[in-house]
Short mmCIF file of C-alpha atoms and ligand atoms in Angstrom, two decimals:
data_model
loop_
_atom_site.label_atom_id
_atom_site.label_comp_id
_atom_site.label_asym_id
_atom_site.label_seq_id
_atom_site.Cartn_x
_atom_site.Cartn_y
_atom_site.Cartn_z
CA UNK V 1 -7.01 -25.82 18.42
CA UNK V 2 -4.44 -23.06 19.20
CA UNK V 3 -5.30 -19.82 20.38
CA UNK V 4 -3.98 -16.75 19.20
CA UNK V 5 -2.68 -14.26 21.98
CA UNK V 6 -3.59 -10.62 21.13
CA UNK V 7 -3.20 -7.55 23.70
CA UNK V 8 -5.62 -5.75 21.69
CA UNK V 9 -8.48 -6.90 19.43
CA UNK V 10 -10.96 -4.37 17.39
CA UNK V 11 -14.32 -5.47 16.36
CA UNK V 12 -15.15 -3.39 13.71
CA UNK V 13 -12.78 -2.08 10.99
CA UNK V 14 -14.56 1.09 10.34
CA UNK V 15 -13.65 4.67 10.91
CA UNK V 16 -13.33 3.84 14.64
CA UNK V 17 -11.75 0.58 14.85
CA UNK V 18 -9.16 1.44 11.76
CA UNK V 19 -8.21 4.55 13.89
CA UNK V 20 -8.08 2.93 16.96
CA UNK V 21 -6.23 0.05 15.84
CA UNK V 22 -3.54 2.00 14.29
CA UNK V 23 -2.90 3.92 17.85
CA UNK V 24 -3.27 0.97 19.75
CA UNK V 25 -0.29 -0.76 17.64
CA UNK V 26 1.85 2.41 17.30
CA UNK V 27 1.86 1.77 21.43
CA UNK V 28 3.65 -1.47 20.91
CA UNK V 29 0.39 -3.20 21.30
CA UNK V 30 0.01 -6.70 19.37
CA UNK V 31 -3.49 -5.81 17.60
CA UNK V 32 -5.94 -7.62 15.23
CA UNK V 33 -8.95 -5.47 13.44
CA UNK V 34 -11.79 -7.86 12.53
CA UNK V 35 -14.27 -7.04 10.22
CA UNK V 36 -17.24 -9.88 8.98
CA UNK V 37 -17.21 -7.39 5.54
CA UNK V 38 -14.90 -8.65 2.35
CA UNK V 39 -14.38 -4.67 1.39
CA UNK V 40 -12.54 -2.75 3.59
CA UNK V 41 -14.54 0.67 4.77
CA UNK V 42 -17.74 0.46 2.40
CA UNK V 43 -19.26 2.96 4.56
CA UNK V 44 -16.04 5.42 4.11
CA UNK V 45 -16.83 5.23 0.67
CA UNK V 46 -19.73 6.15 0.25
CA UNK V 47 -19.92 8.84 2.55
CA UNK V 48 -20.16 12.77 2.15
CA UNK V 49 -21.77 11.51 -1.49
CA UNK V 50 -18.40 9.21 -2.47
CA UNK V 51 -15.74 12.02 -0.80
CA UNK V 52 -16.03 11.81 2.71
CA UNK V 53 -16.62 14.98 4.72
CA UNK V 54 -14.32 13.53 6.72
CA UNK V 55 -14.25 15.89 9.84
CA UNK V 56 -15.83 19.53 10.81
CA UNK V 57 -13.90 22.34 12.03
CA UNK V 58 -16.49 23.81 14.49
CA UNK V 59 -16.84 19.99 15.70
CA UNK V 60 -17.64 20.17 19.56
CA UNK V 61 -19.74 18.57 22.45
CA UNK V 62 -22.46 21.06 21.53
CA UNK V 63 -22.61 19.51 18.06
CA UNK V 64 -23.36 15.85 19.25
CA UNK V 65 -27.12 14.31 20.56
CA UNK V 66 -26.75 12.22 23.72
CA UNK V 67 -28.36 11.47 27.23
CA UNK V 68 -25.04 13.20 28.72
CA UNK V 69 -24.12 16.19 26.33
CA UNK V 70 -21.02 16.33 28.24
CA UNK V 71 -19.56 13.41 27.56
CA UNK V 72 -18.05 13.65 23.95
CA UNK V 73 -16.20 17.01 25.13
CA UNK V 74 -12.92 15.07 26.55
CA UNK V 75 -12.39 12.85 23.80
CA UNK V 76 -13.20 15.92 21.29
CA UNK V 77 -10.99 18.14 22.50
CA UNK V 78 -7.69 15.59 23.02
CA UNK V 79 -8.26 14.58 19.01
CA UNK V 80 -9.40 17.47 17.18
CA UNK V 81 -10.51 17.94 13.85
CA UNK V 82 -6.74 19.71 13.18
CA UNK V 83 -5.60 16.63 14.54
CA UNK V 84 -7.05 14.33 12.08
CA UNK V 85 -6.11 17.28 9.34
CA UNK V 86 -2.93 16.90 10.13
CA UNK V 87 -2.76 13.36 9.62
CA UNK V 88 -4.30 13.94 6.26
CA UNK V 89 -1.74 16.44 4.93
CA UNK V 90 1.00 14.29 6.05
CA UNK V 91 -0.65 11.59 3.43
CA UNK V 92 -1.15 14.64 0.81
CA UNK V 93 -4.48 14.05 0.36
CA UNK V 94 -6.19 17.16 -1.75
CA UNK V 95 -9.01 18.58 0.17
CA UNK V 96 -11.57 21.43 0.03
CA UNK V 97 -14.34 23.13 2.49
CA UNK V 98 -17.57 23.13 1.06
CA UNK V 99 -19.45 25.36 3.80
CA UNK V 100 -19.80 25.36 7.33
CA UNK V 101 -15.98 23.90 8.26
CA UNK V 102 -17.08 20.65 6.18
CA UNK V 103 -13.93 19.26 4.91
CA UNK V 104 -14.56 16.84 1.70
CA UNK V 105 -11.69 14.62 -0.05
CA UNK V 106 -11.06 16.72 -3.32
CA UNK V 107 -10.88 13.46 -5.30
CA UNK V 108 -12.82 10.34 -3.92
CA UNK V 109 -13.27 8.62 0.07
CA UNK V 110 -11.26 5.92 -1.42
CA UNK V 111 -8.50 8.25 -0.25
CA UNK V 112 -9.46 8.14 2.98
CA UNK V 113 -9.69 4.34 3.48
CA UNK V 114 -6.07 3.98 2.22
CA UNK V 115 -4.83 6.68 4.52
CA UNK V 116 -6.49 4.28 7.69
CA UNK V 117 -5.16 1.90 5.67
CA UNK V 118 -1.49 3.06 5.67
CA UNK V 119 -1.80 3.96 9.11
CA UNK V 120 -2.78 0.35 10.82
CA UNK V 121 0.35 -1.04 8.25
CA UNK V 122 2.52 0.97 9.64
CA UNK V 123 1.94 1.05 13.29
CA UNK V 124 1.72 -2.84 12.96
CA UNK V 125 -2.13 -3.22 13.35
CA UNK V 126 -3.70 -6.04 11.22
CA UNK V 127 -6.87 -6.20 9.33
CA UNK V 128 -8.56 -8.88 8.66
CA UNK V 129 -11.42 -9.06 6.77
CA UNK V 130 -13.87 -11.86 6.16
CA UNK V 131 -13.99 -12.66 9.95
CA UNK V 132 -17.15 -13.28 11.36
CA UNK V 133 -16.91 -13.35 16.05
CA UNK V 134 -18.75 -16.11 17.19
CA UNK V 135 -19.17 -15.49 20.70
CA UNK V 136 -16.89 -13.33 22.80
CA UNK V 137 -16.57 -14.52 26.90
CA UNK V 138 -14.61 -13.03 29.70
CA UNK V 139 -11.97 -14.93 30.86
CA UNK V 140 -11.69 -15.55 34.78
CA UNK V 141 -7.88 -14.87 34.76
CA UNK V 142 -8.75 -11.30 32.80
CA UNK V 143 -9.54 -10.79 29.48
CA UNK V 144 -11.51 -12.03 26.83
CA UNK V 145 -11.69 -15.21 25.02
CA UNK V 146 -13.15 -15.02 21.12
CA UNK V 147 -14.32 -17.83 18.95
CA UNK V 148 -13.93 -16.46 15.21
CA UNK V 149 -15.00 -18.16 11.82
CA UNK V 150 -10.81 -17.77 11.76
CA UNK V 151 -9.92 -19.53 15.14
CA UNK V 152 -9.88 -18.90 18.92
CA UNK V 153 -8.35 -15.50 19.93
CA UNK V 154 -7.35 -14.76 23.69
CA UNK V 155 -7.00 -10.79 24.52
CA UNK V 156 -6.46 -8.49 26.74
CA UNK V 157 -8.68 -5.71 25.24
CA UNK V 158 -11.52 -5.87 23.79
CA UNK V 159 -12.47 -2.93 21.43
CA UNK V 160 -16.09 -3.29 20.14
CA UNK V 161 -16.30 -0.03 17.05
CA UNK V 162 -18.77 -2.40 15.07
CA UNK V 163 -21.06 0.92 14.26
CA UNK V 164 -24.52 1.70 14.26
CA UNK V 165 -27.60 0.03 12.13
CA UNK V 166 -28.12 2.02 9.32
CA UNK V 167 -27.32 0.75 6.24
CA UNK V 168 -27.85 -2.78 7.08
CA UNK V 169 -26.91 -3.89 3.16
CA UNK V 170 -23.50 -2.93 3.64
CA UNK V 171 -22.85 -4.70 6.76
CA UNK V 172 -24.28 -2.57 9.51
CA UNK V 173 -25.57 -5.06 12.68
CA UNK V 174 -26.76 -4.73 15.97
CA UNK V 175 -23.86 -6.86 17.30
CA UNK V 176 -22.09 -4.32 19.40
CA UNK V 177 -25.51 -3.45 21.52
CA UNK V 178 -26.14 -7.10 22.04
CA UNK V 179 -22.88 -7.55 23.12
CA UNK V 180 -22.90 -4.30 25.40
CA UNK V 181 -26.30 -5.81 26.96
CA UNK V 182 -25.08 -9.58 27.49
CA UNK V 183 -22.01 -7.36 29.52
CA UNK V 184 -25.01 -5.81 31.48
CA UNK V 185 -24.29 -2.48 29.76
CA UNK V 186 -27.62 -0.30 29.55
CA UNK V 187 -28.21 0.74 25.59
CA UNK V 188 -30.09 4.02 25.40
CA UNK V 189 -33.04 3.74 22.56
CA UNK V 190 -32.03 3.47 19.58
CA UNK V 191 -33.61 5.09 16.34
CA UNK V 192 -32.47 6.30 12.76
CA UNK V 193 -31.30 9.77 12.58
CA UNK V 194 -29.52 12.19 9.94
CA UNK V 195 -33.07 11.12 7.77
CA UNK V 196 -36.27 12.19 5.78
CA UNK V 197 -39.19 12.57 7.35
CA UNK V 198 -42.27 10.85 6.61
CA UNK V 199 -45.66 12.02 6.89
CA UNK V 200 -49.20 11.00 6.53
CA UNK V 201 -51.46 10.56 3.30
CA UNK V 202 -53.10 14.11 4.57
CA UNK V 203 -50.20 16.03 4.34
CA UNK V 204 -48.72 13.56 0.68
CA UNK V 205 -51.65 14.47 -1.01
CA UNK V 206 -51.43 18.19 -0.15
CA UNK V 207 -47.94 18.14 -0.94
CA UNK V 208 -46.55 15.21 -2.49
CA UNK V 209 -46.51 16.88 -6.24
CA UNK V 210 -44.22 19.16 -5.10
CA UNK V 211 -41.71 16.67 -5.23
CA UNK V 212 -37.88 17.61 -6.36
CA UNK V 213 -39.03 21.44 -4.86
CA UNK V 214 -36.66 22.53 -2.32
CA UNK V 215 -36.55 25.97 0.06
CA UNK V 216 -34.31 27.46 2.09
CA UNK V 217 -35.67 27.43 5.80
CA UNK V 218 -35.25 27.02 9.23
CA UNK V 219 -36.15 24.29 11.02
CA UNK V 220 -36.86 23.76 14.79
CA UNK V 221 -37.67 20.93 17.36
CA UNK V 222 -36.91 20.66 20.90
CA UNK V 223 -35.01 24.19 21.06
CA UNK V 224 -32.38 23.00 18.06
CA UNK V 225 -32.55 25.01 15.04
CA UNK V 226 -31.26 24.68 11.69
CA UNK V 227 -31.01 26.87 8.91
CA UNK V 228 -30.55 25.13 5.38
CA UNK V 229 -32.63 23.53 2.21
CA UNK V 230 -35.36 21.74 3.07
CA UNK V 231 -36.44 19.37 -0.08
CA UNK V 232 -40.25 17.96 -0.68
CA UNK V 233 -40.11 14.35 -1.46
CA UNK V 234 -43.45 11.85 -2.66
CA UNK V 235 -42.84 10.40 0.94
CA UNK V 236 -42.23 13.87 2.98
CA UNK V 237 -39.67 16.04 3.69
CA UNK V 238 -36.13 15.74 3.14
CA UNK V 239 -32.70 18.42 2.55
CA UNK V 240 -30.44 18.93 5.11
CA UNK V 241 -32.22 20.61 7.32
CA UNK V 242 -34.52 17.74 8.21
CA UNK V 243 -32.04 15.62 8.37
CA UNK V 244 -29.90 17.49 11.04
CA UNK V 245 -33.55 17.86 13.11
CA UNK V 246 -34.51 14.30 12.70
CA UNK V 247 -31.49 13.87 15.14
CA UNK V 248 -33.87 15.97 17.64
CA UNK V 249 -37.33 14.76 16.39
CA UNK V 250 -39.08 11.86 18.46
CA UNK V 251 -42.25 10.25 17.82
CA UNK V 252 -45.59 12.62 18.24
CA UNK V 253 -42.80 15.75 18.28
CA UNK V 254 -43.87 18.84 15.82
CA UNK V 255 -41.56 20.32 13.87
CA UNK V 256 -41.75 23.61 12.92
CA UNK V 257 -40.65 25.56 9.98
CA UNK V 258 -39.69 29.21 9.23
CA UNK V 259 -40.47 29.14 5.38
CA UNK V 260 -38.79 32.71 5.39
CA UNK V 261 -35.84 33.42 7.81
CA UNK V 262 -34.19 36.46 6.13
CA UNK V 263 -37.52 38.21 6.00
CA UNK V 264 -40.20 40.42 7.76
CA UNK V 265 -43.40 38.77 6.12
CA UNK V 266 -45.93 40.78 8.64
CA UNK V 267 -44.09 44.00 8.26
CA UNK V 268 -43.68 43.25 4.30
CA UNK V 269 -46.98 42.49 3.73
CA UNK V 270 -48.54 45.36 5.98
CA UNK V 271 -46.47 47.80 3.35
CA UNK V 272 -47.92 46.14 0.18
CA UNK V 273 -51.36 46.87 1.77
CA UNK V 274 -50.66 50.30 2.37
CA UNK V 275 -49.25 50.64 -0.52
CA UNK V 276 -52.88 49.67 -1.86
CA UNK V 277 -51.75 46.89 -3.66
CA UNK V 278 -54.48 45.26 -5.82
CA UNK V 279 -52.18 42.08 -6.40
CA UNK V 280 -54.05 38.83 -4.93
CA UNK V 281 -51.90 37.58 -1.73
CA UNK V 282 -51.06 34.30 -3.88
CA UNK V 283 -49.30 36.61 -6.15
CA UNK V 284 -47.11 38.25 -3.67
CA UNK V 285 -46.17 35.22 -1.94
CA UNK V 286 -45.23 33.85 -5.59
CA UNK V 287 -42.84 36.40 -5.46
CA UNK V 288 -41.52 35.04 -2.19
CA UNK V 289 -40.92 31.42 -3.30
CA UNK V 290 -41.86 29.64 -6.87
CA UNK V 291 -45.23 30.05 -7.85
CA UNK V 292 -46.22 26.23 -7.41
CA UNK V 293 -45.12 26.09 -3.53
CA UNK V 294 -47.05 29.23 -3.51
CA UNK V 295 -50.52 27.99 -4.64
CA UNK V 296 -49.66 25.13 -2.27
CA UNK V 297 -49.47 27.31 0.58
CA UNK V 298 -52.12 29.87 -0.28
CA UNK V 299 -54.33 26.93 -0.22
CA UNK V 300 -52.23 25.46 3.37
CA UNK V 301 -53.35 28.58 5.17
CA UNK V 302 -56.58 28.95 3.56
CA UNK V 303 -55.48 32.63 1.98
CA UNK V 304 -58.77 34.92 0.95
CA UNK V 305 -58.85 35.41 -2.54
CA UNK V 306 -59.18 39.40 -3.95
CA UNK V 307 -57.11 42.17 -3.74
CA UNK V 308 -55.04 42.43 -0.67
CA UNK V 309 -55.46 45.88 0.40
CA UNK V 310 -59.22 44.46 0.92
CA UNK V 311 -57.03 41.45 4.05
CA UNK V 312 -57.57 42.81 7.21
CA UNK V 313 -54.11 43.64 9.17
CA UNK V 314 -54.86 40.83 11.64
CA UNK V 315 -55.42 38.31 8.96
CA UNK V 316 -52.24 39.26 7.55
CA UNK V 317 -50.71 39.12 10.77
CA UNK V 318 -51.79 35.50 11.30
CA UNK V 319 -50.21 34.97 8.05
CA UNK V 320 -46.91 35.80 8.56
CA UNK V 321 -47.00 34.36 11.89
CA UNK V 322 -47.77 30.99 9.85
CA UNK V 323 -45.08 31.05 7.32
CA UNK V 324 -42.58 32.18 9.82
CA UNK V 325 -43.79 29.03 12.32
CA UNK V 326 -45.16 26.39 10.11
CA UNK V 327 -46.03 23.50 12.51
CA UNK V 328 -45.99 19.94 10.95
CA UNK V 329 -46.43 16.76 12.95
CA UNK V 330 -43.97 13.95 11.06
CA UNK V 331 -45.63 10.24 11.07
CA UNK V 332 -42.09 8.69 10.71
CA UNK V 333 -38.55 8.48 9.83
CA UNK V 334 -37.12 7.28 6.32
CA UNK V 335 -35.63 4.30 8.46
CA UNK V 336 -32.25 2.43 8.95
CA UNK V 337 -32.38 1.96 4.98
CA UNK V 338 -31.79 5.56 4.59
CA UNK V 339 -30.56 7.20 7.69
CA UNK V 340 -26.90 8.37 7.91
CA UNK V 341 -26.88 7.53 11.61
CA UNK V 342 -28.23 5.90 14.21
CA UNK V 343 -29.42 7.64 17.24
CA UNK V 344 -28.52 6.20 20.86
CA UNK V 345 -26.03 3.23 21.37
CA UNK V 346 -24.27 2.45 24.55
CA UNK V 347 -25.21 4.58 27.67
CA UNK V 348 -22.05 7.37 28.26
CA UNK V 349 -22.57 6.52 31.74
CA UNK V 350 -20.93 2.97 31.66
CA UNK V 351 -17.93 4.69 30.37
CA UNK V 352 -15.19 6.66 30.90
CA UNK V 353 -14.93 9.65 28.52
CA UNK V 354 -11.51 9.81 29.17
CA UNK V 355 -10.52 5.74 27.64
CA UNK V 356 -13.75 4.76 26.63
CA UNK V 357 -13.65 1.80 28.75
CA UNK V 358 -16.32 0.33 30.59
CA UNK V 359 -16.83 0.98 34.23
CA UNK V 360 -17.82 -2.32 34.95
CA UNK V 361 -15.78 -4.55 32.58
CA UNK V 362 -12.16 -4.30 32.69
CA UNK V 363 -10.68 -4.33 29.42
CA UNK V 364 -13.64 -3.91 27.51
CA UNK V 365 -14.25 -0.69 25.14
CA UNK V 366 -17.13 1.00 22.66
CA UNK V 367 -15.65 3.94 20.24
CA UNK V 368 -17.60 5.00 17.27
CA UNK V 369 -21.11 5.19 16.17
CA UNK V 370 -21.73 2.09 18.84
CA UNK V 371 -22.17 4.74 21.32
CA UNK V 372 -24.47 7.27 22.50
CA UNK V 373 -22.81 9.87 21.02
CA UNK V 374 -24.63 11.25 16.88
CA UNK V 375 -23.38 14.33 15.39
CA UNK V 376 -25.02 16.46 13.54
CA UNK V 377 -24.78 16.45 9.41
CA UNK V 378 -21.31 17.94 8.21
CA UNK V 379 -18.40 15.06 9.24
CA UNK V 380 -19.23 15.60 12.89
CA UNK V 381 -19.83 11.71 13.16
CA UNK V 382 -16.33 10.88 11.73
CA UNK V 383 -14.24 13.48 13.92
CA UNK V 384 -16.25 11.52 17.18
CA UNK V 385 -14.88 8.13 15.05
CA UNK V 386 -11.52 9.47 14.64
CA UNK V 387 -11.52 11.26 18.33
CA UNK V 388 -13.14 7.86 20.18
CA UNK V 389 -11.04 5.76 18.41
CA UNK V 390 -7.65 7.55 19.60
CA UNK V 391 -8.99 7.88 23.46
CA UNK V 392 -9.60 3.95 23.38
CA UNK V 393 -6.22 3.42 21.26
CA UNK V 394 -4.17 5.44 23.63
CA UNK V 395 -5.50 2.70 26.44
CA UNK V 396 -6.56 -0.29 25.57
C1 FAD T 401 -24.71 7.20 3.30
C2 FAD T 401 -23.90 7.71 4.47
C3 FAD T 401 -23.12 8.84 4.33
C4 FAD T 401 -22.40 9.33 5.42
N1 FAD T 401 -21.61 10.42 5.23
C5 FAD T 401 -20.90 10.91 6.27
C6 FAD T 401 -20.00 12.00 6.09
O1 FAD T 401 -19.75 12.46 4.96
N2 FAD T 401 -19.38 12.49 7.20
C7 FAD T 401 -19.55 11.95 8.46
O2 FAD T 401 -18.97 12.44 9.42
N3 FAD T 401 -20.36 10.89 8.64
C8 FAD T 401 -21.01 10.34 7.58
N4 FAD T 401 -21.81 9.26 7.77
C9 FAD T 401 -21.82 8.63 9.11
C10 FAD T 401 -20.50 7.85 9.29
O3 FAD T 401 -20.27 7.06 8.14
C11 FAD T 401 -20.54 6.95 10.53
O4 FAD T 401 -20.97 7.66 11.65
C12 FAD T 401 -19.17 6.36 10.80
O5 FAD T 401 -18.75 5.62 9.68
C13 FAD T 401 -19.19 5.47 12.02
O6 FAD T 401 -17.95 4.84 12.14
P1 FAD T 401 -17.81 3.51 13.01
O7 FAD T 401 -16.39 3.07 12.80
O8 FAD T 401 -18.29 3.73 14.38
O9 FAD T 401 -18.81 2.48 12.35
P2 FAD T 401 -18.87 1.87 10.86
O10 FAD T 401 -18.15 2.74 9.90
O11 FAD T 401 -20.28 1.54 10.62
O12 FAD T 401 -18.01 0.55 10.97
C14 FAD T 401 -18.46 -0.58 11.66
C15 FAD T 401 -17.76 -1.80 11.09
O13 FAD T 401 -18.13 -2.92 11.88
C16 FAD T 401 -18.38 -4.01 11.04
N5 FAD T 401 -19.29 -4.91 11.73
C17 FAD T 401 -20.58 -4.71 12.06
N6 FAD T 401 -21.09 -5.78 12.67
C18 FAD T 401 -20.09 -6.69 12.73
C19 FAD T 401 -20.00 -8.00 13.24
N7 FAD T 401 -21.06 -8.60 13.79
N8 FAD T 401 -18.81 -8.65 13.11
C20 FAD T 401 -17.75 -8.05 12.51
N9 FAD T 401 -17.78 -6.82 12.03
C21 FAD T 401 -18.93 -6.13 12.13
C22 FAD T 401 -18.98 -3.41 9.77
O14 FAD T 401 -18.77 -4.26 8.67
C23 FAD T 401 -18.18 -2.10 9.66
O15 FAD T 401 -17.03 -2.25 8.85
C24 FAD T 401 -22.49 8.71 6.69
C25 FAD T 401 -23.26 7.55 6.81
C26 FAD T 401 -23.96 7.04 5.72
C27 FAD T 401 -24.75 5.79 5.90
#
């Protein structure tokens, strides 16, 4: 059988690998992007709800979970998310913020995955789809030596941007840590992130009818805080503030929730006292939120029925302290099913944040959501695609 001479070859035709492919090429480099799925960039499309919040203008090192916060700062700031904005306005694709420095496609991500598209056709960077890699071995003489359902491929760079494991029913697999471990590359524990909470039949049958209800609040873990809707679900909690703290939460962590962040509640309901309100404390805190989260609560925190001038200060007090600091101990995650992301991937220590390469392997890269590297909610985890994928393209 003949074997196919590449100087670059991308595993993974992705965000990532698309991006990198396309800069590797535009070098002059021969390239191949291989990709076991049929479809190109199923999980382009149905991102940011089917228009791809494709990158976030506050995006920086600060914004990303890993072992080594530093790490993503290098890549981050040579490929910015005006970089990647700037290739989108030279395609003329219509665009809009929705809050936060979230840019969306106006139309649909389909957009997106013809711009990569464009991009790897025009730098000279193939795609091809329907490939599934065998086995991948390093050559004595340098390099790397792939058996492929389409034939044996001999290159000099091996690019592995074959993503994380959510999703697995579009094609998500855990073939870029195996790979990274058979390499003797440490893989920092992985878990789902950007995903509902689960929690235990105590707190479902308290709760669980409040399903569809969702509140603005703040949510902490770990010293990260977010400020956005959180949503009651018949399994938990969901909205995107849990989601951007289930990138913080680990197993036995409490979260803790500020069910009113633009308010006084202890100095608010210290007034209504002395204002000798006869109202029942249920009643005032259904003027706070909607009366059934209300009742809910009133029962949570056990709230003495009567008039409230009748609450002693330190009761309410306590109170307030508890609605501003609700403390909630999660049983689980929604899982890979559901998460956006997955949390950990290959340790930033066995590579360069400059290239992405490996420090022990010549030759051999991991850009994308393959790494230990997970933004927060917002299009954080494409601008680290886009910004991983042009440090390794620049390189390999
Ligand atoms: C529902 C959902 C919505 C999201 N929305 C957003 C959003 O709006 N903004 C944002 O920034 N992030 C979003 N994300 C996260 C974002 O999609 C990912 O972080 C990003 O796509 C990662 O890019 P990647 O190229 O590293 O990996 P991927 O896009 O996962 O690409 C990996 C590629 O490798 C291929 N592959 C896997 N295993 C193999 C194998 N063994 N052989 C060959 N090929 C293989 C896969 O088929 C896939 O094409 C969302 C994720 C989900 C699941």
């Amino acid at each position: 059988m003949t074997q196919e001479q590449k100087q670059v070859v991308v595993l993974g035709a992705g965000g990532a690998g698309l991006m990198c492919g396309a800069r590797a090429a535009a070098r002059g480099r021969s390239t191949v992007i291989l990709d076991h799925a049929e479809k190109l960039g199923k999980k382009i499309l149905i991102s940011g709800g089917g228009r791809c919040n494709f990158t976030n203008l506050e995006a920086r090192a600060e914004t990303y979970f890993s072992e080594n916060e530093h790490f993503a700062k290098s890549a981050l700031a040579r490929f910015t998310a005006a970089d990647f904005l700037a290739i989108v306005e030279k395609h003329g694709l219509p665009f809009y913020e929705k809050k936060l420095g979230q840019l969306f496609c106006l139309d649909s991500a389909q957009r997106i995955v013809e711009l990569l598209r464009i991009e790897c056709a025009q730098s000279g960077a193939e795609i091809r789809l329907g490939t599934k890699v065998e086995s991948v071995e390093r050559r004595e003489e340098g390099g790397f030596l792939l058996h492929t359902s389409s034939g044996e491929i001999v290159t000099e760079s091996l690019v592995v941007a074959t993503g994380g494991l959510s999703i697995p029913k579009i094609g998500a697999t855990d073939f870029g840590h195996r790979l990274a471990r058979k390499f003797g590359l440490v893989v920092t524990p992985l878990a789902p992130a950007l995903v509902s909470l689960t929690f235990g039949p105590d707190f479902l049958q308290r709760f669980g009818d409040l399903s569809g209800v969702s509140v603005d609040a703040e949510v902490s873990c770990r010293g990260k805080t977010f400020r956005e809707n959180i949503l009651f679900t018949h399994t938990g909690l969901s909205g995107p503030a849990i989601l951007q703290i289930s990138l913080h939460w680990f197993p036995g962590d409490a979260i803790r929730i500020n069910l009113a962040p633009d308010r006084a509640l202890e100095a608010h309901f210290l007034e209504r006292k002395k204002e000798g309100s006869r109202r029942e404390l249920k009643n005032l805190l259904a003027e706070i939120w909607s009366e059934r989260l209300a009742e809910k609560l009133a029962e949570e925190f056990a709230l003495p029925a009567g008039p409230m001038h009748q609450v002693s200060d330190q009761r309410l007090r306590e109170l307030a302290q508890s609605l501003h600091a609700w403390e909630l101990f999660p049983m689980g995650t929604g899982g890979y099913g559901k998460a956006e992301v997955t949390r950990g991937g290959v340790a930033t220590e066995e590579l360069s944040s400059r290239t992405m390469e490996s420090k022990k392997i010549k030759g051999l890269y991991f850009i994308g959501e393959v790494v230990d590297v997970t933004g927060w909610l917002g299009g954080y985890n494409f601008q680290w695609a886009w910004a991983s994928g042009v440090a390794a393209g620049e390189n390999a």
